[in-house]
Amino acid sequence: MAAAYAAYQRRTPRSRALWERARKHAPLGVHSNYRYLEPYPFYVRRAKGTRLWDADENEFLDFNMAFGSLQSGHAHPRLVAALQRQLEDGSIYGYEWDETPSVAETICRRYSMDQVRFSTTGLEATHHAIRMARAFTKRTHVLKFEGGYHGSHDSLLVGVKPPLEAAGPPLRPRSAPAGPGLLAEVTSRTIVAPFNNLAAVRDIVRAYPNDVAAIIVEPIPMNMGFILPDPDFFPGLRALCDEVGALLIFDEVKTGAKYLHGGAGRLGVTPDMMTLGKSIACGIPLSAIAARPGILDQVGPRKVAHAGTYNSNPLAMTACRVSLEEILTEEALQRCSQLNEKLARGYREIFDDAHVIARVAADGVSGTVFFSDHDVRDWRTFLTVDGERSMLYYYLCLNQGVIPSGTGPDEQWTVSVQHTDADVDHHLEVLRSIAPQLTGAPRAGEIEESV
Ligand code: PLP
């Protein structure tokens, strides 16, 4: 790892200087904790297509794609043209734009929902969704899954990435707050359950028979790497919610635009509510709270609060319309998915040849590598991943000009519509060259809470 850091530092002197300046005025020199890197983060100058250039003019082939926010790839020409046109007509009006109804129709049609309210970030969407669910059910508690991340707000900064010592019993995890500053009165109303374990979820929910307003979950968890659920897990959750009168909220901030009809479409399970973000507007801040009939009827003045100066601003609406209708078409996503299969197959072959102990999980347009000798299916098995080796793989790729995925073993790669066969070949070439440095028995640990 020391040699990988040293090579990184040799390539990035300007980033280092920028970081020295930046950290005088911003903690860690970044404006989102997830962006911090050891020994210092690199700073980006520009990006286009599948490439990104840092302040030192190093070129990177990018498979992070802004943590999945750029299914379109960088600076997609259609988006650029549409946004330029819209800027001429104004960026925000303080009134609804006459095109917004048609964007709302697009969302409802694509995700089989009845109503929608737009917000700006994923954080806001899950925050508002929970308030709406509480108001609709007149209940207080929400259940989330251990290892799940739904944005940086108090109700859901619970059981996010707890170390084993803080996590409590595996079948009855503690409501462990993700850090200081969170009120116990709030976090104690967030119940935590193990993912992929229906029997345990049932036991936990039945212990709060009249309290659970909602279960919130990513249909395909993408904040524990990449986990495809057991086939009976979501049908079982759906039935459990119906049995106890809780709403099922799919947090599709990541998954929503990675599958044509979101994770719900991929799994064939219909939630009561859905939160969307990231690639629904490919790089322009936009989120959405969508719901089946009835639930959003209670939103309004002196009813359930939902407001935001930047909600449904014309730039975000334009980006959403172009992203969903013109860029992330069925055909384009199909092509990404074929490239993704090729990438995942290449990873498995290279690791087999080089005797690297790892599990590769992939589906749709994304995938990840777990340096573990266990199948990862929930947070506790995620903790078997060798965090240091994960970061070594990441830096070895970075030093050869490939960003292999989002940062950290809890992230995944994104194959955007602008990635080509040649990009996938190059990614695999770099992987093959570094694979001999990734051998040996994986050692669990070194995974840090980074919210
Ligand atoms: N929900 C999920 C599943 C996420 O992955 C994220 C962010 O990564 C969020 C919500 C929060 O979104 P934002 O960062 O836009 O607030």
mmCIF file of N, CA and C in Angstrom, residues 57-108:
data_model
loop_
_atom_site.group_PDB
_atom_site.id
_atom_site.type_symbol
_atom_site.label_atom_id
_atom_site.label_comp_id
_atom_site.label_asym_id
_atom_site.label_seq_id
_atom_site.Cartn_x
_atom_site.Cartn_y
_atom_site.Cartn_z
ATOM 1 N N GLU A 57 -3.295 17.012 -14.993
ATOM 2 C CA GLU A 57 -3.506 16.566 -16.386
ATOM 3 C C GLU A 57 -3.338 15.058 -16.555
ATOM 4 N N ASN A 58 -3.427 14.301 -15.456
ATOM 5 C CA ASN A 58 -3.500 12.836 -15.603
ATOM 6 C C ASN A 58 -4.852 12.504 -16.203
ATOM 7 N N GLU A 59 -4.852 11.574 -17.165
ATOM 8 C CA GLU A 59 -6.126 11.157 -17.761
ATOM 9 C C GLU A 59 -6.584 9.859 -17.107
ATOM 10 N N PHE A 60 -7.855 9.787 -16.776
ATOM 11 C CA PHE A 60 -8.424 8.582 -16.173
ATOM 12 C C PHE A 60 -9.569 8.069 -17.040
ATOM 13 N N LEU A 61 -9.598 6.761 -17.222
ATOM 14 C CA LEU A 61 -10.781 6.106 -17.790
ATOM 15 C C LEU A 61 -11.702 5.844 -16.601
ATOM 16 N N ASP A 62 -12.886 6.422 -16.632
ATOM 17 C CA ASP A 62 -13.721 6.521 -15.427
ATOM 18 C C ASP A 62 -14.850 5.479 -15.405
ATOM 19 N N PHE A 63 -14.799 4.586 -14.419
ATOM 20 C CA PHE A 63 -15.914 3.659 -14.190
ATOM 21 C C PHE A 63 -16.601 3.954 -12.852
ATOM 22 N N ASN A 64 -16.242 5.076 -12.225
ATOM 23 C CA ASN A 64 -16.972 5.510 -11.037
ATOM 24 C C ASN A 64 -18.257 6.203 -11.495
ATOM 25 N N MET A 65 -18.074 7.109 -12.449
ATOM 26 C CA MET A 65 -19.200 7.871 -12.998
ATOM 27 C C MET A 65 -20.016 8.528 -11.886
ATOM 28 N N ALA A 66 -19.232 9.275 -11.052
ATOM 29 C CA ALA A 66 -19.851 10.069 -9.986
ATOM 30 C C ALA A 66 -20.812 9.219 -9.150
ATOM 31 N N PHE A 67 -20.301 8.099 -8.677
ATOM 32 C CA PHE A 67 -21.074 7.205 -7.818
ATOM 33 C C PHE A 67 -22.408 6.824 -8.475
ATOM 34 N N GLY A 68 -22.348 6.630 -9.786
ATOM 35 C CA GLY A 68 -23.547 6.170 -10.487
ATOM 36 C C GLY A 68 -24.481 7.278 -10.937
ATOM 37 N N SER A 69 -24.018 8.539 -10.835
ATOM 38 C CA SER A 69 -24.906 9.644 -11.244
ATOM 39 C C SER A 69 -24.839 9.920 -12.737
ATOM 40 N N LEU A 70 -23.883 9.272 -13.413
ATOM 41 C CA LEU A 70 -23.674 9.579 -14.825
ATOM 42 C C LEU A 70 -23.802 8.336 -15.686
ATOM 43 N N GLN A 71 -24.976 7.767 -15.698
ATOM 44 C CA GLN A 71 -25.239 6.641 -16.601
ATOM 45 C C GLN A 71 -25.065 7.098 -18.055
ATOM 46 N N SER A 72 -25.167 8.388 -18.239
ATOM 47 C CA SER A 72 -24.967 8.995 -19.565
ATOM 48 C C SER A 72 -23.505 9.111 -19.957
ATOM 49 N N GLY A 73 -22.555 8.897 -19.004
ATOM 50 C CA GLY A 73 -21.173 9.299 -19.232
ATOM 51 C C GLY A 73 -21.063 10.807 -19.028
ATOM 52 N N HIS A 74 -19.825 11.328 -19.124
ATOM 53 C CA HIS A 74 -19.611 12.762 -18.875
ATOM 54 C C HIS A 74 -20.040 13.599 -20.077
ATOM 55 N N ALA A 75 -20.621 14.748 -19.782
ATOM 56 C CA ALA A 75 -20.899 15.788 -20.787
ATOM 57 C C ALA A 75 -21.531 15.195 -22.050
ATOM 58 N N HIS A 76 -22.566 14.413 -21.867
ATOM 59 C CA HIS A 76 -23.232 13.798 -23.034
ATOM 60 C C HIS A 76 -23.711 14.916 -23.974
ATOM 61 N N PRO A 77 -23.383 14.841 -25.274
ATOM 62 C CA PRO A 77 -23.701 15.961 -26.175
ATOM 63 C C PRO A 77 -25.177 16.352 -26.180
ATOM 64 N N ARG A 78 -26.067 15.395 -26.068
ATOM 65 C CA ARG A 78 -27.501 15.762 -26.060
ATOM 66 C C ARG A 78 -27.874 16.566 -24.824
ATOM 67 N N LEU A 79 -27.280 16.167 -23.703
ATOM 68 C CA LEU A 79 -27.562 16.889 -22.459
ATOM 69 C C LEU A 79 -26.969 18.295 -22.513
ATOM 70 N N VAL A 80 -25.743 18.367 -23.009
ATOM 71 C CA VAL A 80 -25.078 19.667 -23.067
ATOM 72 C C VAL A 80 -25.899 20.622 -23.930
ATOM 73 N N ALA A 81 -26.330 20.142 -25.097
ATOM 74 C CA ALA A 81 -27.083 21.013 -26.009
ATOM 75 C C ALA A 81 -28.408 21.445 -25.367
ATOM 76 N N ALA A 82 -29.109 20.510 -24.759
ATOM 77 C CA ALA A 82 -30.420 20.849 -24.181
ATOM 78 C C ALA A 82 -30.267 21.813 -23.011
ATOM 79 N N LEU A 83 -29.224 21.607 -22.197
ATOM 80 C CA LEU A 83 -29.035 22.485 -21.036
ATOM 81 C C LEU A 83 -28.617 23.883 -21.475
ATOM 82 N N GLN A 84 -27.776 23.939 -22.507
ATOM 83 C CA GLN A 84 -27.387 25.268 -23.020
ATOM 84 C C GLN A 84 -28.620 26.025 -23.501
ATOM 85 N N ARG A 85 -29.487 25.314 -24.243
ATOM 86 C CA ARG A 85 -30.709 25.964 -24.759
ATOM 87 C C ARG A 85 -31.564 26.448 -23.605
ATOM 88 N N GLN A 86 -31.707 25.586 -22.591
ATOM 89 C CA GLN A 86 -32.592 25.949 -21.477
ATOM 90 C C GLN A 86 -32.052 27.138 -20.683
ATOM 91 N N LEU A 87 -30.724 27.195 -20.529
ATOM 92 C CA LEU A 87 -30.126 28.309 -19.769
ATOM 93 C C LEU A 87 -30.521 29.659 -20.353
ATOM 94 N N GLU A 88 -30.613 29.686 -21.677
ATOM 95 C CA GLU A 88 -31.002 30.936 -22.348
ATOM 96 C C GLU A 88 -32.404 31.361 -21.935
ATOM 97 N N ASP A 89 -33.230 30.375 -21.593
ATOM 98 C CA ASP A 89 -34.615 30.689 -21.223
ATOM 99 C C ASP A 89 -34.804 30.825 -19.712
ATOM 100 N N GLY A 90 -33.711 30.738 -18.963
ATOM 101 C CA GLY A 90 -33.827 30.899 -17.512
ATOM 102 C C GLY A 90 -33.548 29.606 -16.777
ATOM 103 N N SER A 91 -32.948 29.762 -15.579
ATOM 104 C CA SER A 91 -32.544 28.569 -14.825
ATOM 105 C C SER A 91 -33.526 28.208 -13.723
ATOM 106 N N ILE A 92 -34.284 29.194 -13.270
ATOM 107 C CA ILE A 92 -35.275 28.925 -12.215
ATOM 108 C C ILE A 92 -36.297 30.053 -12.269
ATOM 109 N N TYR A 93 -37.552 29.730 -12.024
ATOM 110 C CA TYR A 93 -38.596 30.758 -12.181
ATOM 111 C C TYR A 93 -39.283 31.142 -10.868
ATOM 112 N N GLY A 94 -39.228 30.260 -9.881
ATOM 113 C CA GLY A 94 -40.022 30.520 -8.674
ATOM 114 C C GLY A 94 -41.485 30.174 -8.891
ATOM 115 N N TYR A 95 -41.800 29.639 -10.055
ATOM 116 C CA TYR A 95 -43.143 29.127 -10.389
ATOM 117 C C TYR A 95 -42.918 27.819 -11.142
ATOM 118 N N GLU A 96 -43.961 27.053 -11.294
ATOM 119 C CA GLU A 96 -43.763 25.797 -12.040
ATOM 120 C C GLU A 96 -43.523 26.091 -13.514
ATOM 121 N N TRP A 97 -42.696 25.277 -14.102
ATOM 122 C CA TRP A 97 -42.367 25.392 -15.527
ATOM 123 C C TRP A 97 -43.440 24.652 -16.323
ATOM 124 N N ASP A 98 -43.745 25.127 -17.506
ATOM 125 C CA ASP A 98 -44.858 24.484 -18.228
ATOM 126 C C ASP A 98 -44.480 23.107 -18.796
ATOM 127 N N GLU A 99 -43.209 22.741 -18.712
ATOM 128 C CA GLU A 99 -42.805 21.408 -19.170
ATOM 129 C C GLU A 99 -42.791 20.380 -18.036
ATOM 130 N N THR A 100 -42.895 20.832 -16.782
ATOM 131 C CA THR A 100 -42.764 19.894 -15.658
ATOM 132 C C THR A 100 -43.829 18.793 -15.663
ATOM 133 N N PRO A 101 -45.094 19.111 -15.987
ATOM 134 C CA PRO A 101 -46.082 18.020 -15.992
ATOM 135 C C PRO A 101 -45.662 16.853 -16.883
ATOM 136 N N SER A 102 -45.032 17.151 -18.018
ATOM 137 C CA SER A 102 -44.687 16.038 -18.901
ATOM 138 C C SER A 102 -43.518 15.229 -18.325
ATOM 139 N N VAL A 103 -42.626 15.886 -17.550
ATOM 140 C CA VAL A 103 -41.537 15.128 -16.916
ATOM 141 C C VAL A 103 -42.121 14.240 -15.803
ATOM 142 N N ALA A 104 -43.089 14.781 -15.066
ATOM 143 C CA ALA A 104 -43.751 13.978 -14.030
ATOM 144 C C ALA A 104 -44.431 12.760 -14.657
ATOM 145 N N GLU A 105 -45.047 12.970 -15.818
ATOM 146 C CA GLU A 105 -45.683 11.831 -16.513
ATOM 147 C C GLU A 105 -44.644 10.779 -16.901
ATOM 148 N N THR A 106 -43.488 11.259 -17.360
ATOM 149 C CA THR A 106 -42.418 10.320 -17.741
ATOM 150 C C THR A 106 -42.008 9.465 -16.548
ATOM 151 N N ILE A 107 -41.828 10.107 -15.404
ATOM 152 C CA ILE A 107 -41.420 9.359 -14.198
ATOM 153 C C ILE A 107 -42.496 8.331 -13.838
ATOM 154 N N CYS A 108 -43.739 8.782 -13.788
ATOM 155 C CA CYS A 108 -44.807 7.876 -13.349
ATOM 156 C C CYS A 108 -44.973 6.694 -14.313
#
